[in-house]
Structures are given as C-alpha cells and as structure tokens.
mmCIF file of N, CA and C in Angstrom:
data_model
loop_
_atom_site.group_PDB
_atom_site.id
_atom_site.type_symbol
_atom_site.label_atom_id
_atom_site.label_comp_id
_atom_site.label_asym_id
_atom_site.label_seq_id
_atom_site.Cartn_x
_atom_site.Cartn_y
_atom_site.Cartn_z
ATOM 1 N N MET A 282 0.781 -1.106 0.120
ATOM 2 C CA MET A 282 0.016 0.041 -0.040
ATOM 3 C C MET A 282 0.861 1.204 -0.043
ATOM 4 N N GLU A 283 0.716 2.115 -0.929
ATOM 5 C CA GLU A 283 1.357 3.305 -1.078
ATOM 6 C C GLU A 283 0.623 4.629 -0.945
ATOM 7 N N LEU A 284 1.160 5.670 -0.324
ATOM 8 C CA LEU A 284 0.339 6.808 0.052
ATOM 9 C C LEU A 284 -0.253 7.473 -1.308
ATOM 10 N N LYS A 285 0.095 7.126 -2.500
ATOM 11 C CA LYS A 285 -0.477 7.675 -3.803
ATOM 12 C C LYS A 285 -1.779 7.078 -4.001
ATOM 13 N N ASP A 286 -1.947 5.706 -3.466
ATOM 14 C CA ASP A 286 -3.317 4.976 -3.715
ATOM 15 C C ASP A 286 -4.227 5.278 -2.545
ATOM 16 N N ILE A 287 -4.047 6.146 -1.518
ATOM 17 C CA ILE A 287 -4.970 6.485 -0.481
ATOM 18 C C ILE A 287 -5.524 7.783 -0.885
ATOM 19 N N LEU A 288 -6.892 7.654 -0.749
ATOM 20 C CA LEU A 288 -7.696 8.825 -1.024
ATOM 21 C C LEU A 288 -8.651 9.233 0.092
ATOM 22 N N ALA A 289 -8.731 10.600 0.110
ATOM 23 C CA ALA A 289 -9.717 11.331 0.931
ATOM 24 C C ALA A 289 -10.820 11.856 0.015
ATOM 25 N N VAL A 290 -12.012 11.703 0.407
ATOM 26 C CA VAL A 290 -13.185 12.082 -0.474
ATOM 27 C C VAL A 290 -13.942 13.168 0.341
ATOM 28 N N SER A 291 -14.152 14.184 -0.104
ATOM 29 C CA SER A 291 -14.835 15.411 0.459
ATOM 30 C C SER A 291 -16.219 14.854 0.743
ATOM 31 N N GLY A 292 -16.571 15.278 2.057
ATOM 32 C CA GLY A 292 -17.806 14.857 2.603
ATOM 33 C C GLY A 292 -18.031 13.511 3.067
ATOM 34 N N GLN A 293 -16.974 12.635 3.192
ATOM 35 C CA GLN A 293 -16.956 11.271 3.448
ATOM 36 C C GLN A 293 -15.900 11.111 4.574
ATOM 37 N N PRO A 294 -16.366 10.438 5.754
ATOM 38 C CA PRO A 294 -15.311 10.205 6.796
ATOM 39 C C PRO A 294 -14.377 9.152 6.460
ATOM 40 N N GLY A 295 -13.127 9.213 6.949
ATOM 41 C CA GLY A 295 -12.047 8.144 6.778
ATOM 42 C C GLY A 295 -11.312 8.181 5.376
ATOM 43 N N LEU A 296 -10.793 7.334 5.172
ATOM 44 C CA LEU A 296 -9.595 7.379 4.084
ATOM 45 C C LEU A 296 -10.132 5.907 3.225
ATOM 46 N N PHE A 297 -9.733 6.054 2.009
ATOM 47 C CA PHE A 297 -10.110 4.947 1.143
ATOM 48 C C PHE A 297 -8.865 4.553 0.273
ATOM 49 N N LYS A 298 -8.921 3.297 -0.084
ATOM 50 C CA LYS A 298 -7.784 2.809 -1.000
ATOM 51 C C LYS A 298 -8.336 2.698 -2.406
ATOM 52 N N TYR A 299 -7.625 3.315 -3.384
ATOM 53 C CA TYR A 299 -8.113 3.179 -4.756
ATOM 54 C C TYR A 299 -8.092 1.686 -5.379
ATOM 55 N N VAL A 300 -9.197 1.258 -5.776
ATOM 56 C CA VAL A 300 -9.336 -0.134 -6.250
ATOM 57 C C VAL A 300 -9.284 -0.158 -7.830
ATOM 58 N N ALA A 301 -10.056 0.471 -8.551
ATOM 59 C CA ALA A 301 -10.203 0.528 -9.923
ATOM 60 C C ALA A 301 -11.164 1.577 -10.568
ATOM 61 N N LYS A 302 -10.817 1.851 -11.817
ATOM 62 C CA LYS A 302 -11.601 2.756 -12.494
ATOM 63 C C LYS A 302 -13.014 2.348 -12.810
ATOM 64 N N SER A 303 -14.166 3.043 -12.629
ATOM 65 C CA SER A 303 -15.417 2.439 -13.303
ATOM 66 C C SER A 303 -15.936 3.181 -14.308
ATOM 67 N N THR A 304 -17.110 2.875 -14.823
ATOM 68 C CA THR A 304 -17.406 3.565 -15.975
ATOM 69 C C THR A 304 -17.947 4.903 -15.856
ATOM 70 N N ASN A 305 -18.370 5.216 -14.640
ATOM 71 C CA ASN A 305 -18.737 6.617 -14.029
ATOM 72 C C ASN A 305 -17.979 7.151 -13.017
ATOM 73 N N GLY A 306 -16.837 6.535 -12.483
ATOM 74 C CA GLY A 306 -16.066 7.362 -11.497
ATOM 75 C C GLY A 306 -14.976 6.115 -11.222
ATOM 76 N N ILE A 307 -14.928 5.990 -9.773
ATOM 77 C CA ILE A 307 -13.842 5.194 -9.165
ATOM 78 C C ILE A 307 -14.382 4.260 -8.317
ATOM 79 N N ILE A 308 -13.762 2.933 -8.142
ATOM 80 C CA ILE A 308 -14.006 2.277 -6.971
ATOM 81 C C ILE A 308 -13.081 2.149 -5.988
ATOM 82 N N VAL A 309 -13.468 2.576 -4.705
ATOM 83 C CA VAL A 309 -12.525 2.490 -3.641
ATOM 84 C C VAL A 309 -12.934 1.702 -2.458
ATOM 85 N N GLU A 310 -12.076 1.307 -1.618
ATOM 86 C CA GLU A 310 -12.130 0.408 -0.541
ATOM 87 C C GLU A 310 -11.798 1.221 0.848
ATOM 88 N N SER A 311 -12.739 1.098 1.799
ATOM 89 C CA SER A 311 -12.577 1.758 3.129
ATOM 90 C C SER A 311 -11.375 1.121 3.892
ATOM 91 N N LEU A 312 -10.523 1.929 4.408
ATOM 92 C CA LEU A 312 -9.407 1.532 5.241
ATOM 93 C C LEU A 312 -9.987 0.786 6.613
ATOM 94 N N THR A 313 -11.082 1.460 6.983
ATOM 95 C CA THR A 313 -11.517 1.019 8.263
ATOM 96 C C THR A 313 -12.236 -0.110 8.264
ATOM 97 N N ASP A 314 -13.198 -0.468 7.273
ATOM 98 C CA ASP A 314 -14.153 -1.643 7.284
ATOM 99 C C ASP A 314 -13.921 -2.544 6.206
ATOM 100 N N GLY A 315 -13.363 -2.054 5.187
ATOM 101 C CA GLY A 315 -12.959 -2.915 3.988
ATOM 102 C C GLY A 315 -14.232 -2.927 2.904
ATOM 103 N N ARG A 316 -15.210 -2.116 3.064
ATOM 104 C CA ARG A 316 -16.342 -2.188 2.156
ATOM 105 C C ARG A 316 -15.871 -1.187 0.919
ATOM 106 N N ARG A 317 -16.270 -1.885 -0.195
ATOM 107 C CA ARG A 317 -16.053 -1.078 -1.447
ATOM 108 C C ARG A 317 -17.238 -0.264 -1.879
ATOM 109 N N THR A 318 -16.858 0.994 -2.419
ATOM 110 C CA THR A 318 -17.834 1.810 -2.792
ATOM 111 C C THR A 318 -17.312 2.580 -4.147
ATOM 112 N N ASN A 319 -18.413 3.119 -4.839
ATOM 113 C CA ASN A 319 -18.272 3.625 -6.199
ATOM 114 C C ASN A 319 -18.534 5.217 -6.007
ATOM 115 N N PHE A 320 -17.450 5.844 -6.163
ATOM 116 C CA PHE A 320 -17.720 7.462 -6.190
ATOM 117 C C PHE A 320 -17.797 7.939 -7.444
ATOM 118 N N SER A 321 -18.711 8.923 -7.824
ATOM 119 C CA SER A 321 -18.863 9.324 -9.076
ATOM 120 C C SER A 321 -17.682 10.394 -9.588
ATOM 121 N N ALA A 322 -17.545 10.664 -10.935
ATOM 122 C CA ALA A 322 -16.564 11.483 -11.240
ATOM 123 C C ALA A 322 -16.691 12.895 -10.793
ATOM 124 N N ALA A 323 -17.968 13.222 -10.281
ATOM 125 C CA ALA A 323 -18.276 14.632 -9.629
ATOM 126 C C ALA A 323 -17.744 14.715 -8.327
ATOM 127 N N SER A 324 -17.446 13.618 -7.569
ATOM 128 C CA SER A 324 -16.918 13.504 -6.187
ATOM 129 C C SER A 324 -15.679 14.318 -6.187
ATOM 130 N N ARG A 325 -15.313 15.026 -5.093
ATOM 131 C CA ARG A 325 -14.059 15.600 -4.845
ATOM 132 C C ARG A 325 -13.225 14.615 -4.204
ATOM 133 N N VAL A 326 -12.123 14.037 -4.983
ATOM 134 C CA VAL A 326 -11.280 13.060 -4.539
ATOM 135 C C VAL A 326 -9.870 13.699 -4.446
ATOM 136 N N SER A 327 -9.160 13.355 -3.342
ATOM 137 C CA SER A 327 -7.900 13.799 -3.307
ATOM 138 C C SER A 327 -6.962 12.674 -2.906
ATOM 139 N N ALA A 328 -5.933 12.455 -3.606
ATOM 140 C CA ALA A 328 -4.726 11.622 -3.185
ATOM 141 C C ALA A 328 -3.886 12.323 -2.140
ATOM 142 N N LEU A 329 -3.640 11.417 -1.108
ATOM 143 C CA LEU A 329 -2.939 11.942 -0.007
ATOM 144 C C LEU A 329 -1.547 12.408 -0.258
ATOM 145 N N ALA A 330 -0.898 11.787 -1.438
ATOM 146 C CA ALA A 330 0.409 12.174 -1.836
ATOM 147 C C ALA A 330 0.314 13.518 -2.643
ATOM 148 N N GLU A 331 -0.930 13.989 -2.995
ATOM 149 C CA GLU A 331 -0.919 15.318 -3.527
ATOM 150 C C GLU A 331 -1.182 16.440 -2.480
ATOM 151 N N ILE A 332 -1.375 16.161 -1.280
ATOM 152 C CA ILE A 332 -1.828 17.040 -0.325
ATOM 153 C C ILE A 332 -0.592 17.603 0.404
ATOM 154 N N ALA A 333 -0.591 18.931 0.857
ATOM 155 C CA ALA A 333 0.416 19.493 1.458
ATOM 156 C C ALA A 333 -0.053 20.490 2.456
ATOM 157 N N ILE A 334 0.782 20.853 3.558
ATOM 158 C CA ILE A 334 0.263 21.747 4.409
ATOM 159 C C ILE A 334 1.239 23.099 4.240
ATOM 160 N N PHE A 335 0.698 24.240 4.635
ATOM 161 C CA PHE A 335 1.355 25.504 4.516
ATOM 162 C C PHE A 335 2.406 25.692 5.567
ATOM 163 N N THR A 336 3.465 26.235 5.124
ATOM 164 C CA THR A 336 4.643 26.488 6.141
ATOM 165 C C THR A 336 4.952 28.004 6.002
ATOM 166 N N ASP A 337 5.755 28.482 6.721
ATOM 167 C CA ASP A 337 6.057 29.908 6.551
ATOM 168 C C ASP A 337 6.901 30.143 5.347
ATOM 169 N N THR A 338 7.432 29.421 4.593
ATOM 170 C CA THR A 338 8.342 29.519 3.453
ATOM 171 C C THR A 338 7.589 28.718 2.192
ATOM 172 N N GLU A 339 7.162 27.624 2.349
ATOM 173 C CA GLU A 339 6.663 26.877 1.201
ATOM 174 C C GLU A 339 5.680 25.966 1.637
ATOM 175 N N GLU A 340 5.375 24.913 0.871
ATOM 176 C CA GLU A 340 4.332 23.893 1.272
ATOM 177 C C GLU A 340 5.099 22.775 1.591
ATOM 178 N N LEU A 341 4.708 21.910 2.703
ATOM 179 C CA LEU A 341 5.231 20.787 3.251
ATOM 180 C C LEU A 341 4.653 19.521 2.826
ATOM 181 N N PRO A 342 4.950 18.597 1.912
ATOM 182 C CA PRO A 342 3.995 17.575 1.529
ATOM 183 C C PRO A 342 3.669 16.802 2.774
ATOM 184 N N LEU A 343 2.410 16.153 2.513
ATOM 185 C CA LEU A 343 1.702 15.362 3.691
ATOM 186 C C LEU A 343 2.665 14.236 4.281
ATOM 187 N N TRP A 344 3.307 13.662 3.132
ATOM 188 C CA TRP A 344 3.921 12.472 3.437
ATOM 189 C C TRP A 344 5.118 12.720 4.399
ATOM 190 N N ARG A 345 5.685 14.044 4.261
ATOM 191 C CA ARG A 345 6.881 14.356 4.975
ATOM 192 C C ARG A 345 6.448 14.675 6.438
ATOM 193 N N VAL A 346 5.163 15.139 6.630
ATOM 194 C CA VAL A 346 4.516 15.349 7.944
ATOM 195 C C VAL A 346 4.264 13.881 8.502
ATOM 196 N N PHE A 347 3.773 13.083 7.754
ATOM 197 C CA PHE A 347 3.367 11.539 8.374
ATOM 198 C C PHE A 347 4.722 10.921 8.684
ATOM 199 N N ASP A 348 5.739 11.075 7.981
ATOM 200 C CA ASP A 348 7.146 10.529 8.090
ATOM 201 C C ASP A 348 7.685 11.093 9.481
ATOM 202 N N ALA A 349 7.370 12.371 9.756
ATOM 203 C CA ALA A 349 7.893 12.964 11.022
ATOM 204 C C ALA A 349 7.232 12.390 12.167
ATOM 205 N N LEU A 350 5.867 12.290 11.925
ATOM 206 C CA LEU A 350 5.029 11.740 13.061
ATOM 207 C C LEU A 350 5.229 10.390 13.338
ATOM 208 N N TRP A 351 5.639 9.544 12.303
ATOM 209 C CA TRP A 351 6.140 8.210 12.405
ATOM 210 C C TRP A 351 7.336 7.990 13.342
ATOM 211 N N LYS A 352 8.378 9.025 12.937
ATOM 212 C CA LYS A 352 9.518 8.909 13.753
ATOM 213 C C LYS A 352 9.371 9.453 15.142
ATOM 214 N N ASN A 353 8.460 10.419 15.408
ATOM 215 C CA ASN A 353 8.147 10.913 16.762
ATOM 216 C C ASN A 353 7.425 9.947 17.490
ATOM 217 N N THR A 354 6.486 9.248 16.999
ATOM 218 C CA THR A 354 5.744 8.270 17.848
ATOM 219 C C THR A 354 6.447 6.930 17.948
ATOM 220 N N GLY A 355 7.545 6.627 17.205
ATOM 221 C CA GLY A 355 8.070 5.277 17.232
ATOM 222 C C GLY A 355 7.011 4.401 16.396
ATOM 223 N N GLY A 356 6.200 4.639 15.439
ATOM 224 C CA GLY A 356 5.470 3.914 14.749
ATOM 225 C C GLY A 356 3.981 3.591 15.459
ATOM 226 N N ARG A 357 3.748 4.347 16.466
ATOM 227 C CA ARG A 357 2.535 4.023 17.124
ATOM 228 C C ARG A 357 1.497 5.142 16.851
ATOM 229 N N PRO A 358 0.149 4.971 17.041
ATOM 230 C CA PRO A 358 -0.779 6.147 16.858
ATOM 231 C C PRO A 358 -0.191 7.255 17.627
ATOM 232 N N SER A 359 -0.638 8.358 17.019
ATOM 233 C CA SER A 359 -0.465 9.792 17.431
ATOM 234 C C SER A 359 -1.513 10.303 18.434
ATOM 235 N N ILE A 360 -1.353 11.511 18.685
ATOM 236 C CA ILE A 360 -2.371 12.206 19.519
ATOM 237 C C ILE A 360 -3.809 11.980 18.974
ATOM 238 N N ASP A 361 -4.733 11.821 19.930
ATOM 239 C CA ASP A 361 -6.153 11.705 19.512
ATOM 240 C C ASP A 361 -6.624 13.013 18.940
ATOM 241 N N PRO A 362 -7.250 12.927 17.682
ATOM 242 C CA PRO A 362 -7.682 14.070 16.852
ATOM 243 C C PRO A 362 -8.754 14.879 17.804
ATOM 244 N N LYS A 363 -9.404 14.257 18.701
ATOM 245 C CA LYS A 363 -10.341 14.823 19.688
ATOM 246 C C LYS A 363 -9.719 15.564 20.770
ATOM 247 N N SER A 364 -8.492 15.685 20.871
ATOM 248 C CA SER A 364 -7.735 16.361 21.968
ATOM 249 C C SER A 364 -8.135 17.953 21.835
ATOM 250 N N SER A 365 -7.770 18.531 22.968
ATOM 251 C CA SER A 365 -7.973 20.019 22.954
ATOM 252 C C SER A 365 -7.101 20.727 21.888
ATOM 253 N N PRO A 366 -7.595 21.857 21.263
ATOM 254 C CA PRO A 366 -6.893 22.510 20.271
ATOM 255 C C PRO A 366 -5.579 23.041 20.608
ATOM 256 N N ASP A 367 -5.168 23.238 21.985
ATOM 257 C CA ASP A 367 -3.895 23.476 22.425
ATOM 258 C C ASP A 367 -3.027 22.282 22.342
ATOM 259 N N ALA A 368 -3.302 21.189 22.759
ATOM 260 C CA ALA A 368 -2.803 19.839 22.449
ATOM 261 C C ALA A 368 -2.360 19.621 21.052
ATOM 262 N N LEU A 369 -3.448 19.765 20.175
ATOM 263 C CA LEU A 369 -3.113 19.602 18.799
ATOM 264 C C LEU A 369 -2.038 20.648 18.240
ATOM 265 N N ARG A 370 -2.240 21.852 18.462
ATOM 266 C CA ARG A 370 -1.413 22.796 18.134
ATOM 267 C C ARG A 370 0.215 22.444 18.477
ATOM 268 N N ALA A 371 0.047 22.225 19.815
ATOM 269 C CA ALA A 371 1.510 21.688 20.388
ATOM 270 C C ALA A 371 2.152 20.546 19.726
ATOM 271 N N LYS A 372 1.622 19.638 19.342
ATOM 272 C CA LYS A 372 2.006 18.359 18.654
ATOM 273 C C LYS A 372 2.400 18.669 17.275
ATOM 274 N N MET A 373 1.566 19.696 16.697
ATOM 275 C CA MET A 373 1.816 20.077 15.282
ATOM 276 C C MET A 373 3.150 20.936 15.220
ATOM 277 N N ALA A 374 3.305 21.799 16.363
ATOM 278 C CA ALA A 374 4.606 22.338 16.333
ATOM 279 C C ALA A 374 5.731 21.496 16.498
ATOM 280 N N GLU A 375 5.398 20.480 17.311
ATOM 281 C CA GLU A 375 6.699 19.540 17.520
ATOM 282 C C GLU A 375 7.113 18.751 16.386
ATOM 283 N N ILE A 376 6.107 18.504 15.329
ATOM 284 C CA ILE A 376 6.475 17.618 14.278
ATOM 285 C C ILE A 376 6.655 18.548 12.959
ATOM 286 N N ALA A 377 6.157 19.704 12.845
ATOM 287 C CA ALA A 377 6.462 20.594 11.731
ATOM 288 C C ALA A 377 6.522 22.002 12.586
ATOM 289 N N PRO A 378 7.685 22.281 13.044
ATOM 290 C CA PRO A 378 7.776 23.736 13.660
ATOM 291 C C PRO A 378 7.511 24.875 12.764
ATOM 292 N N GLU A 379 7.762 24.693 11.621
ATOM 293 C CA GLU A 379 7.617 25.869 10.431
ATOM 294 C C GLU A 379 6.378 25.798 9.910
ATOM 295 N N TYR A 380 5.281 25.168 10.476
ATOM 296 C CA TYR A 380 3.988 25.352 9.876
ATOM 297 C C TYR A 380 3.488 26.687 10.087
ATOM 298 N N ASP A 381 2.550 27.193 9.142
ATOM 299 C CA ASP A 381 1.912 28.371 9.202
ATOM 300 C C ASP A 381 0.750 28.410 9.965
ATOM 301 N N ARG A 382 0.824 29.104 11.203
ATOM 302 C CA ARG A 382 -0.097 29.132 12.320
ATOM 303 C C ARG A 382 -1.371 29.887 11.892
ATOM 304 N N GLU A 383 -1.245 30.816 10.905
ATOM 305 C CA GLU A 383 -2.645 31.502 10.420
ATOM 306 C C GLU A 383 -3.407 30.779 9.414
ATOM 307 N N ARG A 384 -2.733 29.835 8.609
ATOM 308 C CA ARG A 384 -3.461 29.360 7.538
ATOM 309 C C ARG A 384 -3.657 27.669 7.865
ATOM 310 N N VAL A 385 -3.022 27.042 8.824
ATOM 311 C CA VAL A 385 -3.258 25.736 9.069
ATOM 312 C C VAL A 385 -4.155 25.717 10.369
ATOM 313 N N HIS A 386 -5.360 25.456 10.128
ATOM 314 C CA HIS A 386 -6.490 25.571 11.253
ATOM 315 C C HIS A 386 -6.532 24.154 12.143
ATOM 316 N N VAL A 387 -7.183 24.230 13.226
ATOM 317 C CA VAL A 387 -7.287 23.206 14.138
ATOM 318 C C VAL A 387 -8.012 22.086 13.341
ATOM 319 N N SER A 388 -8.990 22.369 12.606
ATOM 320 C CA SER A 388 -9.756 21.358 12.060
ATOM 321 C C SER A 388 -8.864 20.728 10.908
ATOM 322 N N ASP A 389 -7.826 21.251 10.232
ATOM 323 C CA ASP A 389 -6.827 20.637 9.489
ATOM 324 C C ASP A 389 -6.054 19.528 10.216
ATOM 325 N N MET A 390 -5.575 19.875 11.526
ATOM 326 C CA MET A 390 -4.828 19.350 12.288
ATOM 327 C C MET A 390 -5.557 18.044 12.741
ATOM 328 N N LYS A 391 -6.931 18.134 13.016
ATOM 329 C CA LYS A 391 -7.638 16.967 13.263
ATOM 330 C C LYS A 391 -7.677 15.981 12.258
ATOM 331 N N LYS A 392 -8.004 16.454 11.149
ATOM 332 C CA LYS A 392 -7.950 15.588 9.905
ATOM 333 C C LYS A 392 -6.706 14.729 9.745
ATOM 334 N N LEU A 393 -5.398 15.554 9.933
ATOM 335 C CA LEU A 393 -4.180 15.082 9.636
ATOM 336 C C LEU A 393 -3.876 13.981 10.616
ATOM 337 N N PHE A 394 -4.173 14.140 12.001
ATOM 338 C CA PHE A 394 -3.742 13.178 13.103
ATOM 339 C C PHE A 394 -4.750 12.124 12.814
ATOM 340 N N ALA A 395 -6.010 12.185 12.441
ATOM 341 C CA ALA A 395 -6.945 11.249 12.256
ATOM 342 C C ALA A 395 -6.556 10.204 11.151
ATOM 343 N N TRP A 396 -6.107 10.960 10.007
ATOM 344 C CA TRP A 396 -5.489 10.102 8.820
ATOM 345 C C TRP A 396 -4.332 9.380 9.217
ATOM 346 N N TYR A 397 -3.451 10.006 9.965
ATOM 347 C CA TYR A 397 -2.302 9.201 10.179
ATOM 348 C C TYR A 397 -2.561 8.234 11.028
ATOM 349 N N ASN A 398 -3.495 8.166 12.167
ATOM 350 C CA ASN A 398 -3.817 7.192 13.014
ATOM 351 C C ASN A 398 -4.650 6.023 12.252
ATOM 352 N N ALA A 399 -5.459 6.402 11.224
ATOM 353 C CA ALA A 399 -5.951 5.478 10.266
ATOM 354 C C ALA A 399 -4.915 4.608 9.401
ATOM 355 N N LEU A 400 -3.907 5.332 9.031
ATOM 356 C CA LEU A 400 -2.872 4.708 8.221
ATOM 357 C C LEU A 400 -2.088 3.747 8.938
ATOM 358 N N VAL A 401 -1.724 4.030 10.276
ATOM 359 C CA VAL A 401 -1.004 3.186 11.074
ATOM 360 C C VAL A 401 -1.876 2.059 11.520
ATOM 361 N N ALA A 402 -2.962 2.179 11.758
ATOM 362 C CA ALA A 402 -4.073 1.128 12.163
ATOM 363 C C ALA A 402 -4.057 0.205 10.962
ATOM 364 N N ALA A 403 -4.068 0.679 9.622
ATOM 365 C CA ALA A 403 -4.235 -0.318 8.732
ATOM 366 C C ALA A 403 -2.875 -0.828 8.259
ATOM 367 N N GLY A 404 -1.934 -0.565 8.981
ATOM 368 C CA GLY A 404 -0.564 -1.441 8.861
ATOM 369 C C GLY A 404 0.531 -0.624 8.051
ATOM 370 N N MET A 405 0.298 0.564 7.619
ATOM 371 C CA MET A 405 1.212 1.277 6.939
ATOM 372 C C MET A 405 2.381 1.899 7.597
ATOM 373 N N THR A 406 3.594 1.565 7.084
ATOM 374 C CA THR A 406 4.781 1.959 7.745
ATOM 375 C C THR A 406 5.772 2.873 6.972
ATOM 376 N N ASP A 407 5.579 3.106 5.719
ATOM 377 C CA ASP A 407 6.357 3.754 4.749
ATOM 378 C C ASP A 407 5.609 4.799 4.215
ATOM 379 N N PHE A 408 5.789 6.164 4.520
ATOM 380 C CA PHE A 408 4.958 7.090 3.965
ATOM 381 C C PHE A 408 5.663 7.920 2.811
ATOM 382 N N THR A 409 6.992 7.461 2.495
ATOM 383 C CA THR A 409 7.757 8.254 1.482
ATOM 384 C C THR A 409 7.183 7.819 0.049
ATOM 385 N N ILE A 410 7.263 9.034 -0.713
ATOM 386 C CA ILE A 410 6.863 8.791 -2.178
ATOM 387 C C ILE A 410 8.040 8.361 -2.985
ATOM 388 N N LYS A 411 7.682 7.347 -3.788
ATOM 389 C CA LYS A 411 8.853 6.805 -4.508
ATOM 390 C C LYS A 411 9.542 7.516 -5.484
ATOM 391 N N GLU A 412 8.636 8.346 -6.394
ATOM 392 C CA GLU A 412 9.158 9.116 -7.418
ATOM 393 C C GLU A 412 9.995 10.324 -6.730
ATOM 394 N N GLU A 413 9.703 11.026 -5.730
ATOM 395 C CA GLU A 413 10.270 11.898 -5.080
ATOM 396 C C GLU A 413 11.566 11.416 -4.498
ATOM 397 N N GLU A 414 11.653 10.237 -4.016
ATOM 398 C CA GLU A 414 12.974 9.710 -3.384
ATOM 399 C C GLU A 414 13.953 9.732 -4.456
ATOM 400 N N GLU A 415 13.395 9.080 -5.831
ATOM 401 C CA GLU A 415 14.370 8.878 -6.959
ATOM 402 C C GLU A 415 14.868 10.234 -7.311
ATOM 403 N N GLN A 416 13.926 11.164 -7.373
ATOM 404 C CA GLN A 416 14.417 12.378 -7.752
ATOM 405 C C GLN A 416 15.531 13.157 -6.904
ATOM 406 N N THR A 417 15.299 12.939 -5.653
ATOM 407 C CA THR A 417 16.116 13.345 -4.621
ATOM 408 C C THR A 417 17.544 12.614 -4.760
ATOM 409 N N GLU A 418 17.625 11.232 -5.081
ATOM 410 C CA GLU A 418 18.847 10.523 -5.163
ATOM 411 C C GLU A 418 19.452 11.091 -6.552
ATOM 412 N N GLY A 419 18.745 11.203 -7.531
ATOM 413 C CA GLY A 419 19.151 11.705 -8.916
ATOM 414 C C GLY A 419 19.839 13.149 -8.901
ATOM 415 N N GLU A 420 19.197 13.944 -7.843
ATOM 416 C CA GLU A 420 19.780 15.371 -7.793
ATOM 417 C C GLU A 420 21.137 15.128 -6.977
ATOM 418 N N ALA A 421 21.156 14.348 -6.130
ATOM 419 C CA ALA A 421 22.382 14.131 -5.327
ATOM 420 C C ALA A 421 23.527 13.712 -6.057
ATOM 421 N N GLN A 422 23.191 12.631 -7.005
ATOM 422 C CA GLN A 422 24.090 12.083 -8.046
ATOM 423 C C GLN A 422 24.733 13.185 -8.956
ATOM 424 N N LYS A 423 23.824 14.088 -9.557
ATOM 425 C CA LYS A 423 24.309 15.089 -10.430
ATOM 426 C C LYS A 423 25.259 16.087 -9.699
ATOM 427 N N GLU A 424 24.933 16.421 -8.401
ATOM 428 C CA GLU A 424 25.779 17.250 -7.612
ATOM 429 C C GLU A 424 27.160 16.592 -7.411
ATOM 430 N N ALA A 425 27.158 15.350 -7.203
ATOM 431 C CA ALA A 425 28.497 14.640 -6.768
ATOM 432 C C ALA A 425 29.259 14.703 -8.304
ATOM 433 N N ALA A 426 28.605 14.495 -9.373
ATOM 434 C CA ALA A 426 29.352 14.462 -10.728
ATOM 435 C C ALA A 426 29.766 15.815 -11.046
ATOM 436 N N ALA A 427 28.867 16.942 -10.530
ATOM 437 C CA ALA A 427 29.554 18.256 -10.911
ATOM 438 C C ALA A 427 30.749 18.639 -10.047
ATOM 439 N N GLU A 428 30.996 17.937 -8.950
ATOM 440 C CA GLU A 428 31.988 18.249 -8.049
ATOM 441 C C GLU A 428 33.223 17.608 -8.663
#
C-alpha cells in the first residue's frame, strides 16, 4: 500500500484505497471496514500524496509530515484528533515547527492526525513517495558528478 493510492473524499469520513476505475467514477475500499464503494466523477477526491500543509516559506508535502509523526511516535498512533486545540497545536509544532499558524487550522490538524492514525491502524509503515525519493537521489548524483 502506497500513499499515492490512499484517497480522501470530500464529505466522507475516513480514508479509502483506490481499487479500480469504473464507467462513471472510481471504485474504492474503506481502510476502516473494507467495504467497497463507487464514487462518481463529480466527487471531490484527493490522493494523500498530492496534499501539503502550509509553512512559513513553502508547502510541506503530507508524506513528510506523516514521516515526521512516524519517527516522533515510534510507529505508534499519534495524539487523539479529539484532543484540545492547544494539545493539537503543540503536537503540530513538535513535528512541523515551521507550519503556518494562520493558515493551518485546528480542523486541518484534526484531519491530519486522524488520517495518520487510520494509516497506522491499517498497517502502513512507509510514507515516502517513491518518485520523489528517486528525484532526490538523482539530484544528489548530479551534484556529486559536478564536483
């Protein structure tokens, strides 16, 4: 299971794994109960690999936030998304100190922690995006060759 195959659907609770394309949308499987559902092409579907959070300088890909959470918690579930807003802000500052405090709302943090906990519960341990890893390795090789 890769982060690019995990989807969030606007207006639907939880996360879904992409299964297949259908004639009028996509077929997904819930990570919590395994039920398959068909969402129409009109549904607002976002792959977690394409989501980022605002920082003071740029956008931070969600997979990097999840990776920082994984290292911070030692692979265990993180803070309860229903915790107090102050506790959520403190945890967010701990894992992403440069996050934009004006544009990243408590509701965003609740979603982020709920998604992370759902992914850990589903057995996900690697949040890195393969294409970005390859790109980073390629850039390092180019820099080494230039020296």
